[in-house]
């Protein structure tokens, strides 16, 4: 079946979903020992309102034959490398029985406007709760596969250890003991980030300061965000902001009035509706994926002289 | 009119530099020209289907000066920008990365073996934990 952009705009019911698009390797620079790959801080993520066509509606219109196990996506962003290598073509596949297939959309608008080129114009995949590697841009081909996808970007790259949190050790990797699965087997773990204060200027004793930030989870709605001002020893609940949907950023705010001068460590911890809470332990895997340790921010509080 | 705006922009830039007073600390601002807005040509009505799809970034990282830099700039930007190099942690050994590019991604199609050796020497000379400057 072949569809034009106009067909997508006019023949299918539009749906909108707010969802976070996050790189598998967001925060990779935190890994110890360090791993190769882009040394991201926390910047490799974004949240937007995506509008488009349900993948399910497209599959229904096309008719998926029995025996299909995966749906494969390929876009126009080809590389200069040879066709048969990962540097030539970029493809990703979702298991047909993965619940995310129900929620996936082929988006043509971002925040109510046509997708910018860099965000995947004219249509991109939005796979709520999954990492960005599945959110293919410039989608041009959708294929039904009768066998699991063996292409480089599924079989070799973006693999994570088959452990509950995708963590392992350098020793286990060196010993060749680690069984891996595509990162799509995981939903993005729950995370939260302190945006304010950012430590660049001192706080003042007795003056209220708003601790603010965002939280999200690939497993569903964030239901609780807690703040610690003593490096994680004690926690108090923050006030949650508007709920734009279960895969969106959710803002939080907590007003703190430091009573003593000194150095403080603020920490933030989110919990989602499935009961997942951020751990205070790091993960480690060779790809530098799935980081979600509790974030901290050091601040200095000065006396009001 | 446009010229005049540019002129004020430059003056403002100078003003910021001159404002550095002994005993004060640097504030949180970035220098640059204010108020310079390029006017794009208005779209003409017609049968085309041109859609505004936003700007493309042109930024690539500035690599360390040294022998082999030009080779890296030309050969290692065939498939992607050289920013990938500066985005890495300082790697003690760049050989596995070079092999990945040459074999796994097929860069040997364009990069002759002797050039690859020079590129590796450059990376070891400027981008290891010991040699990386920034």
GROMACS .gro file of C-alpha atoms in nm:
model
  439
    1UNK     CA    1   0.000   0.000   0.000
    2UNK     CA    2   0.126   0.347  -0.080
    3UNK     CA    3   0.014   0.662   0.099
    4UNK     CA    4   0.093   1.028   0.033
    5UNK     CA    5   0.130   1.289   0.305
    6UNK     CA    6  -0.209   1.416   0.195
    7UNK     CA    7  -0.358   1.070   0.252
    8UNK     CA    8  -0.217   1.066   0.603
    9UNK     CA    9  -0.360   1.410   0.670
   10UNK     CA   10  -0.706   1.344   0.532
   11UNK     CA   11  -0.790   0.973   0.535
   12UNK     CA   12  -0.700   0.885   0.893
   13UNK     CA   13  -0.816   1.012   1.228
   14UNK     CA   14  -0.552   1.241   1.380
   15UNK     CA   15  -0.439   1.167   1.734
   16UNK     CA   16  -0.212   1.368   1.962
   17UNK     CA   17   0.016   1.255   2.238
   18UNK     CA   18   0.269   1.438   2.454
   19UNK     CA   19   0.578   1.224   2.485
   20UNK     CA   20   0.943   1.247   2.581
   21UNK     CA   21   1.199   1.157   2.316
   22UNK     CA   22   1.520   1.056   2.494
   23UNK     CA   23   1.849   0.922   2.361
   24UNK     CA   24   1.936   0.572   2.486
   25UNK     CA   25   2.269   0.720   2.594
   26UNK     CA   26   2.141   1.028   2.773
   27UNK     CA   27   2.373   1.098   3.073
   28UNK     CA   28   2.635   0.857   2.936
   29UNK     CA   29   2.918   1.074   3.075
   30UNK     CA   30   2.819   0.954   3.425
   31UNK     CA   31   2.921   0.593   3.358
   32UNK     CA   32   3.210   0.453   3.563
   33UNK     CA   33   3.422   0.312   3.414
   34UNK     CA   34   3.349   0.545   3.125
   35UNK     CA   35   3.223   0.403   2.799
   36UNK     CA   36   3.263   0.515   2.439
   37UNK     CA   37   2.982   0.709   2.273
   38UNK     CA   38   2.861   1.068   2.286
   39UNK     CA   39   2.940   1.200   2.632
   40UNK     CA   40   2.597   1.338   2.704
   41UNK     CA   41   2.509   1.521   3.019
   42UNK     CA   42   2.134   1.531   3.068
   43UNK     CA   43   2.058   1.723   2.749
   44UNK     CA   44   1.974   1.442   2.507
   45UNK     CA   45   1.599   1.453   2.557
   46UNK     CA   46   1.299   1.662   2.468
   47UNK     CA   47   0.925   1.669   2.519
   48UNK     CA   48   0.667   1.768   2.259
   49UNK     CA   49   0.307   1.726   2.159
   50UNK     CA   50   0.305   1.493   1.861
   51UNK     CA   51   0.014   1.465   1.619
   52UNK     CA   52  -0.031   1.205   1.353
   53UNK     CA   53  -0.183   0.875   1.253
   54UNK     CA   54  -0.205   0.565   1.469
   55UNK     CA   55   0.031   0.293   1.349
   56UNK     CA   56  -0.249   0.049   1.430
   57UNK     CA   57  -0.481   0.228   1.184
   58UNK     CA   58  -0.216   0.206   0.912
   59UNK     CA   59  -0.157  -0.162   0.978
   60UNK     CA   60  -0.532  -0.226   0.971
   61UNK     CA   61  -0.566  -0.039   0.642
   62UNK     CA   62  -0.280  -0.237   0.491
   63UNK     CA   63  -0.381  -0.569   0.645
   64UNK     CA   64  -0.118  -0.760   0.840
   65UNK     CA   65  -0.086  -1.122   0.733
   66UNK     CA   66  -0.072  -1.404   0.988
   67UNK     CA   67   0.286  -1.504   1.061
   68UNK     CA   68   0.404  -1.146   1.102
   69UNK     CA   69   0.632  -1.112   1.405
   70UNK     CA   70   0.779  -0.763   1.369
   71UNK     CA   71   0.705  -0.436   1.197
   72UNK     CA   72   1.012  -0.274   1.045
   73UNK     CA   73   1.060   0.096   0.974
   74UNK     CA   74   1.299   0.270   0.742
   75UNK     CA   75   1.329   0.636   0.656
   76UNK     CA   76   1.499   0.847   0.394
   77UNK     CA   77   1.800   0.924   0.611
   78UNK     CA   78   2.050   0.692   0.451
   79UNK     CA   79   2.422   0.703   0.518
   80UNK     CA   80   2.718   0.720   0.286
   81UNK     CA   81   2.830   0.369   0.380
   82UNK     CA   82   2.767   0.051   0.181
   83UNK     CA   83   2.401  -0.068   0.157
   84UNK     CA   84   2.463  -0.388   0.350
   85UNK     CA   85   2.621  -0.217   0.653
   86UNK     CA   86   2.487  -0.009   0.938
   87UNK     CA   87   2.647   0.299   0.785
   88UNK     CA   88   2.431   0.261   0.473
   89UNK     CA   89   2.079   0.198   0.597
   90UNK     CA   90   1.908   0.261   0.927
   91UNK     CA   91   1.616   0.039   1.022
   92UNK     CA   92   1.440  -0.048   1.346
   93UNK     CA   93   1.168  -0.298   1.425
   94UNK     CA   94   0.901  -0.334   1.690
   95UNK     CA   95   0.762  -0.670   1.798
   96UNK     CA   96   0.405  -0.691   1.671
   97UNK     CA   97   0.287  -0.814   2.011
   98UNK     CA   98   0.461  -0.532   2.202
   99UNK     CA   99   0.187  -0.325   2.370
  100UNK     CA  100   0.363  -0.011   2.247
  101UNK     CA  101   0.241  -0.087   1.893
  102UNK     CA  102  -0.105   0.020   2.015
  103UNK     CA  103   0.027   0.360   2.121
  104UNK     CA  104   0.274   0.429   1.842
  105UNK     CA  105   0.190   0.704   1.595
  106UNK     CA  106   0.331   0.820   1.266
  107UNK     CA  107   0.352   1.190   1.344
  108UNK     CA  108   0.337   1.474   1.094
  109UNK     CA  109   0.319   1.757   1.344
  110UNK     CA  110   0.525   1.863   1.643
  111UNK     CA  111   0.361   2.110   1.879
  112UNK     CA  112   0.097   2.176   1.615
  113UNK     CA  113   0.341   2.262   1.337
  114UNK     CA  114   0.489   2.060   1.050
  115UNK     CA  115   0.789   1.861   1.163
  116UNK     CA  116   1.113   2.051   1.113
  117UNK     CA  117   1.364   1.871   0.890
  118UNK     CA  118   1.586   1.775   1.183
  119UNK     CA  119   1.290   1.630   1.367
  120UNK     CA  120   1.194   1.399   1.084
  121UNK     CA  121   0.995   1.588   0.820
  122UNK     CA  122   0.753   1.490   0.674
  123UNK     CA  123   0.660   1.202   0.909
  124UNK     CA  124   0.836   1.035   1.199
  125UNK     CA  125   0.760   0.751   1.432
  126UNK     CA  126   0.661   0.839   1.789
  127UNK     CA  127   0.701   0.537   2.014
  128UNK     CA  128   0.583   0.656   2.357
  129UNK     CA  129   0.792   0.527   2.646
  130UNK     CA  130   1.067   0.385   2.422
  131UNK     CA  131   1.408   0.539   2.354
  132UNK     CA  132   1.466   0.770   2.057
  133UNK     CA  133   1.648   0.509   1.849
  134UNK     CA  134   1.302   0.370   1.762
  135UNK     CA  135   1.155   0.708   1.674
  136UNK     CA  136   1.254   0.685   1.307
  137UNK     CA  137   1.262   1.003   1.104
  138UNK     CA  138   1.148   1.068   0.747
  139UNK     CA  139   0.959   0.735   0.758
  140UNK     CA  140   0.918   0.600   0.407
  141UNK     CA  141   0.885   0.222   0.435
  142UNK     CA  142   0.690   0.011   0.683
  143UNK     CA  143   0.738  -0.362   0.641
  144UNK     CA  144   0.581  -0.668   0.803
  145UNK     CA  145   0.850  -0.925   0.890
  146UNK     CA  146   0.796  -1.296   0.939
  147UNK     CA  147   1.130  -1.332   1.120
  148UNK     CA  148   1.302  -1.111   1.377
  149UNK     CA  149   1.496  -0.828   1.216
  150UNK     CA  150   1.866  -0.915   1.175
  151UNK     CA  151   1.984  -0.575   1.054
  152UNK     CA  152   2.282  -0.411   1.228
  153UNK     CA  153   2.076  -0.158   1.424
  154UNK     CA  154   1.870  -0.437   1.585
  155UNK     CA  155   2.111  -0.730   1.604
  156UNK     CA  156   2.440  -0.557   1.685
  157UNK     CA  157   2.386  -0.197   1.794
  158UNK     CA  158   2.162  -0.063   2.071
  159UNK     CA  159   2.177  -0.389   2.267
  160UNK     CA  160   2.158  -0.404   2.645
  161UNK     CA  161   2.225  -0.682   2.895
  162UNK     CA  162   1.923  -0.903   2.955
  163UNK     CA  163   1.906  -0.818   3.327
  164UNK     CA  164   1.617  -0.650   3.512
  165UNK     CA  165   1.767  -0.300   3.485
  166UNK     CA  166   2.001  -0.360   3.189
  167UNK     CA  167   2.305  -0.342   3.414
  168UNK     CA  168   2.614  -0.563   3.418
  169UNK     CA  169   2.986  -0.533   3.497
  170UNK     CA  170   3.296  -0.476   3.282
  171UNK     CA  171   3.426  -0.815   3.409
  172UNK     CA  172   3.118  -1.003   3.288
  173UNK     CA  173   3.145  -0.831   2.950
  174UNK     CA  174   3.516  -0.913   2.922
  175UNK     CA  175   3.438  -1.276   3.006
  176UNK     CA  176   3.180  -1.284   2.726
  177UNK     CA  177   2.905  -1.387   2.968
  178UNK     CA  178   2.651  -1.120   2.888
  179UNK     CA  179   2.336  -1.210   2.698
  180UNK     CA  180   2.189  -0.902   2.534
  181UNK     CA  181   1.852  -0.789   2.399
  182UNK     CA  182   1.752  -0.491   2.183
  183UNK     CA  183   1.700  -0.182   2.398
  184UNK     CA  184   1.338  -0.184   2.278
  185UNK     CA  185   1.273  -0.461   2.528
  186UNK     CA  186   1.295  -0.188   2.790
  187UNK     CA  187   1.075   0.108   2.852
  188UNK     CA  188   1.259   0.422   2.956
  189UNK     CA  189   1.323   0.407   3.331
  190UNK     CA  190   1.172   0.673   3.554
  191UNK     CA  191   1.384   0.989   3.586
  192UNK     CA  192   1.373   1.337   3.735
  193UNK     CA  193   1.594   1.643   3.694
  194UNK     CA  194   1.667   1.952   3.899
  195UNK     CA  195   1.657   2.261   3.680
  196UNK     CA  196   1.654   2.526   3.953
  197UNK     CA  197   1.864   2.606   4.149
  198UNK     CA  198   2.158   2.521   3.927
  199UNK     CA  199   2.437   2.604   4.169
  200UNK     CA  200   2.565   2.905   3.976
  201UNK     CA  201   2.468   3.154   4.244
  202UNK     CA  202   2.452   3.125   4.622
  203UNK     CA  203   2.121   3.099   4.807
  204UNK     CA  204   2.042   3.313   5.110
  205UNK     CA  205   1.950   3.193   5.460
  206UNK     CA  206   1.582   3.255   5.535
  207UNK     CA  207   1.493   3.331   5.174
  208UNK     CA  208   1.260   3.087   5.001
  209UNK     CA  209   1.404   2.916   4.696
  210UNK     CA  210   1.199   2.718   4.451
  211UNK     CA  211   1.345   2.379   4.365
  212UNK     CA  212   1.200   2.304   4.024
  213UNK     CA  213   1.243   2.052   3.750
  214UNK     CA  214   1.087   1.786   3.532
  215UNK     CA  215   1.021   1.415   3.569
  216UNK     CA  216   0.902   1.140   3.336
  217UNK     CA  217   0.883   0.766   3.295
  218UNK     CA  218   0.849   0.535   2.999
  219UNK     CA  219   0.632   0.306   3.212
  220UNK     CA  220   0.354   0.557   3.271
  221UNK     CA  221   0.254   0.863   3.462
  222UNK     CA  222   0.479   1.016   3.726
  223UNK     CA  223   0.277   1.012   4.048
  224UNK     CA  224   0.532   1.130   4.302
  225UNK     CA  225   0.844   1.345   4.312
  226UNK     CA  226   1.038   1.384   4.633
  227UNK     CA  227   1.306   1.633   4.727
  228UNK     CA  228   1.592   1.593   4.967
  229UNK     CA  229   1.804   1.882   5.087
  230UNK     CA  230   2.038   1.659   5.290
  231UNK     CA  231   2.194   1.448   5.014
  232UNK     CA  232   1.922   1.183   5.014
  233UNK     CA  233   1.889   1.115   5.387
  234UNK     CA  234   1.537   1.252   5.426
  235UNK     CA  235   1.273   1.318   5.161
  236UNK     CA  236   0.972   1.546   5.130
  237UNK     CA  237   0.710   1.549   4.853
  238UNK     CA  238   0.719   1.814   4.582
  239UNK     CA  239   0.407   1.963   4.423
  240UNK     CA  240   0.343   1.817   4.078
  241UNK     CA  241   0.258   2.036   3.780
  242UNK     CA  242  -0.002   1.984   3.508
  243UNK     CA  243  -0.054   1.633   3.375
  244UNK     CA  244  -0.012   1.637   2.996
  245UNK     CA  245  -0.032   1.260   2.964
  246UNK     CA  246   0.153   0.962   3.096
  247UNK     CA  247   0.457   0.986   2.866
  248UNK     CA  248   0.510   1.361   2.901
  249UNK     CA  249   0.747   1.561   3.118
  250UNK     CA  250   0.577   1.648   3.442
  251UNK     CA  251   0.702   1.956   3.622
  252UNK     CA  252   0.748   1.968   3.997
  253UNK     CA  253   0.815   2.239   4.250
  254UNK     CA  254   0.924   2.248   4.611
  255UNK     CA  255   0.980   2.558   4.818
  256UNK     CA  256   1.277   2.539   5.049
  257UNK     CA  257   1.384   2.794   5.307
  258UNK     CA  258   1.739   2.710   5.417
  259UNK     CA  259   1.789   2.801   5.785
  260UNK     CA  260   2.167   2.763   5.815
  261UNK     CA  261   2.451   2.875   5.594
  262UNK     CA  262   2.670   2.605   5.442
  263UNK     CA  263   2.702   2.359   5.157
  264UNK     CA  264   2.398   2.150   5.077
  265UNK     CA  265   2.326   1.869   4.836
  266UNK     CA  266   1.979   1.869   4.687
  267UNK     CA  267   1.850   1.541   4.544
  268UNK     CA  268   1.534   1.451   4.353
  269UNK     CA  269   1.356   1.117   4.320
  270UNK     CA  270   1.052   1.030   4.107
  271UNK     CA  271   0.807   0.742   4.123
  272UNK     CA  272   0.572   0.635   3.843
  273UNK     CA  273   0.224   0.481   3.850
  274UNK     CA  274   0.367   0.130   3.815
  275UNK     CA  275   0.557   0.184   4.140
  276UNK     CA  276   0.901   0.224   3.981
  277UNK     CA  277   1.124   0.456   4.184
  278UNK     CA  278   1.465   0.592   4.089
  279UNK     CA  279   1.752   0.401   4.249
  280UNK     CA  280   2.047   0.569   4.417
  281UNK     CA  281   2.281   0.320   4.250
  282UNK     CA  282   2.434   0.360   3.905
  283UNK     CA  283   2.382   0.117   3.618
  284UNK     CA  284   2.668   0.003   3.398
  285UNK     CA  285   2.665  -0.149   3.051
  286UNK     CA  286   2.905  -0.110   2.757
  287UNK     CA  287   2.665   0.100   2.551
  288UNK     CA  288   2.613   0.360   2.822
  289UNK     CA  289   2.236   0.314   2.818
  290UNK     CA  290   1.945   0.333   3.066
  291UNK     CA  291   2.092   0.574   3.323
  292UNK     CA  292   1.839   0.680   3.587
  293UNK     CA  293   2.024   0.727   3.914
  294UNK     CA  294   1.893   0.994   4.151
  295UNK     CA  295   2.018   1.337   4.040
  296UNK     CA  296   2.192   1.577   4.277
  297UNK     CA  297   2.278   1.944   4.281
  298UNK     CA  298   2.524   2.107   4.518
  299UNK     CA  299   2.434   2.453   4.640
  300UNK     CA  300   2.593   2.708   4.869
  301UNK     CA  301   2.379   2.893   5.123
  302UNK     CA  302   2.515   3.222   5.258
  303UNK     CA  303   2.406   3.420   5.563
  304UNK     CA  304   2.204   3.732   5.481
  305UNK     CA  305   2.457   3.995   5.582
  306UNK     CA  306   1.830   5.056   0.737
  307UNK     CA  307   1.982   4.711   0.778
  308UNK     CA  308   2.332   4.859   0.773
  309UNK     CA  309   2.247   5.090   1.056
  310UNK     CA  310   2.124   4.806   1.276
  311UNK     CA  311   2.446   4.615   1.216
  312UNK     CA  312   2.646   4.926   1.313
  313UNK     CA  313   2.466   4.958   1.648
  314UNK     CA  314   2.520   4.589   1.703
  315UNK     CA  315   2.894   4.633   1.679
  316UNK     CA  316   2.889   4.932   1.913
  317UNK     CA  317   2.694   4.730   2.167
  318UNK     CA  318   2.945   4.449   2.143
  319UNK     CA  319   3.227   4.692   2.217
  320UNK     CA  320   3.030   4.834   2.507
  321UNK     CA  321   3.013   4.495   2.671
  322UNK     CA  322   3.386   4.444   2.647
  323UNK     CA  323   3.456   4.792   2.784
  324UNK     CA  324   3.227   4.725   3.080
  325UNK     CA  325   3.484   4.491   3.241
  326UNK     CA  326   3.569   4.682   3.558
  327UNK     CA  327   3.860   4.577   3.781
  328UNK     CA  328   3.727   4.410   4.096
  329UNK     CA  329   3.402   4.293   3.941
  330UNK     CA  330   3.336   3.932   3.846
  331UNK     CA  331   3.215   3.806   3.511
  332UNK     CA  332   2.840   3.793   3.488
  333UNK     CA  333   2.621   3.543   3.311
  334UNK     CA  334   2.587   3.681   2.963
  335UNK     CA  335   2.706   3.596   2.619
  336UNK     CA  336   2.856   3.847   2.386
  337UNK     CA  337   2.720   3.888   2.038
  338UNK     CA  338   2.518   4.113   1.821
  339UNK     CA  339   2.178   4.218   1.944
  340UNK     CA  340   1.881   4.295   1.729
  341UNK     CA  341   2.023   4.157   1.407
  342UNK     CA  342   1.738   3.987   1.232
  343UNK     CA  343   1.775   3.873   0.875
  344UNK     CA  344   1.468   3.930   0.668
  345UNK     CA  345   1.389   3.623   0.457
  346UNK     CA  346   1.232   3.674   0.118
  347UNK     CA  347   0.853   3.633   0.130
  348UNK     CA  348   0.717   3.315  -0.026
  349UNK     CA  349   0.565   3.361  -0.370
  350UNK     CA  350   0.226   3.205  -0.444
  351UNK     CA  351   0.255   2.920  -0.690
  352UNK     CA  352   0.198   2.557  -0.753
  353UNK     CA  353   0.493   2.427  -0.551
  354UNK     CA  354   0.467   2.247  -0.221
  355UNK     CA  355   0.757   2.407  -0.039
  356UNK     CA  356   0.720   2.383   0.336
  357UNK     CA  357   0.934   2.557   0.594
  358UNK     CA  358   1.125   2.281   0.767
  359UNK     CA  359   1.356   2.484   0.988
  360UNK     CA  360   1.727   2.553   0.992
  361UNK     CA  361   2.005   2.296   0.965
  362UNK     CA  362   2.301   2.332   1.202
  363UNK     CA  363   2.637   2.401   1.046
  364UNK     CA  364   2.841   2.367   1.363
  365UNK     CA  365   3.128   2.121   1.370
  366UNK     CA  366   3.383   2.092   1.648
  367UNK     CA  367   3.720   2.263   1.618
  368UNK     CA  368   3.983   1.987   1.628
  369UNK     CA  369   4.322   2.018   1.796
  370UNK     CA  370   4.599   2.160   1.578
  371UNK     CA  371   4.857   1.907   1.468
  372UNK     CA  372   4.987   1.684   1.196
  373UNK     CA  373   4.709   1.491   1.028
  374UNK     CA  374   4.429   1.731   1.124
  375UNK     CA  375   4.337   1.793   0.759
  376UNK     CA  376   4.321   1.420   0.691
  377UNK     CA  377   4.081   1.375   0.982
  378UNK     CA  378   3.872   1.672   0.873
  379UNK     CA  379   3.829   1.539   0.523
  380UNK     CA  380   3.817   1.160   0.565
  381UNK     CA  381   3.629   1.144   0.893
  382UNK     CA  382   3.352   1.373   0.775
  383UNK     CA  383   3.246   1.158   0.482
  384UNK     CA  384   2.961   1.001   0.681
  385UNK     CA  385   2.920   1.230   0.982
  386UNK     CA  386   3.068   1.544   1.132
  387UNK     CA  387   3.398   1.526   1.319
  388UNK     CA  388   3.209   1.635   1.630
  389UNK     CA  389   3.175   1.262   1.701
  390UNK     CA  390   3.546   1.267   1.791
  391UNK     CA  391   3.523   1.545   2.048
  392UNK     CA  392   3.201   1.396   2.189
  393UNK     CA  393   3.390   1.084   2.304
  394UNK     CA  394   3.548   1.047   2.644
  395UNK     CA  395   3.927   1.064   2.613
  396UNK     CA  396   3.998   0.714   2.478
  397UNK     CA  397   4.325   0.548   2.574
  398UNK     CA  398   4.317   0.350   2.251
  399UNK     CA  399   4.147   0.473   1.935
  400UNK     CA  400   4.227   0.157   1.739
  401UNK     CA  401   3.893  -0.018   1.814
  402UNK     CA  402   3.702   0.294   1.703
  403UNK     CA  403   3.911   0.317   1.385
  404UNK     CA  404   3.850  -0.052   1.314
  405UNK     CA  405   3.478  -0.005   1.372
  406UNK     CA  406   3.472   0.279   1.117
  407UNK     CA  407   3.689   0.097   0.862
  408UNK     CA  408   3.541  -0.254   0.886
  409UNK     CA  409   3.201  -0.245   1.060
  410UNK     CA  410   3.090   0.070   0.880
  411UNK     CA  411   3.289   0.011   0.563
  412UNK     CA  412   3.499   0.331   0.566
  413UNK     CA  413   3.790   0.138   0.415
  414UNK     CA  414   3.609   0.190   0.088
  415UNK     CA  415   3.731   0.553   0.102
  416UNK     CA  416   4.013   0.565   0.353
  417UNK     CA  417   4.343   0.409   0.233
  418UNK     CA  418   4.536   0.210   0.492
  419UNK     CA  419   4.827   0.458   0.511
  420UNK     CA  420   4.586   0.747   0.570
  421UNK     CA  421   4.406   0.546   0.837
  422UNK     CA  422   4.740   0.500   1.014
  423UNK     CA  423   4.807   0.874   1.009
  424UNK     CA  424   4.458   0.944   1.141
  425UNK     CA  425   4.509   0.697   1.424
  426UNK     CA  426   4.842   0.864   1.509
  427UNK     CA  427   4.668   1.202   1.518
  428UNK     CA  428   4.391   1.076   1.748
  429UNK     CA  429   4.646   0.916   1.983
  430UNK     CA  430   4.847   1.238   1.983
  431UNK     CA  431   4.553   1.463   2.077
  432UNK     CA  432   4.257   1.269   2.216
  433UNK     CA  433   4.373   1.026   2.486
  434UNK     CA  434   4.339   1.086   2.864
  435UNK     CA  435   4.705   1.199   2.863
  436UNK     CA  436   4.704   1.406   2.546
  437UNK     CA  437   4.357   1.560   2.532
  438UNK     CA  438   4.368   1.931   2.608
  439UNK     CA  439   3.996   2.009   2.661
   0.00000   0.00000   0.00000
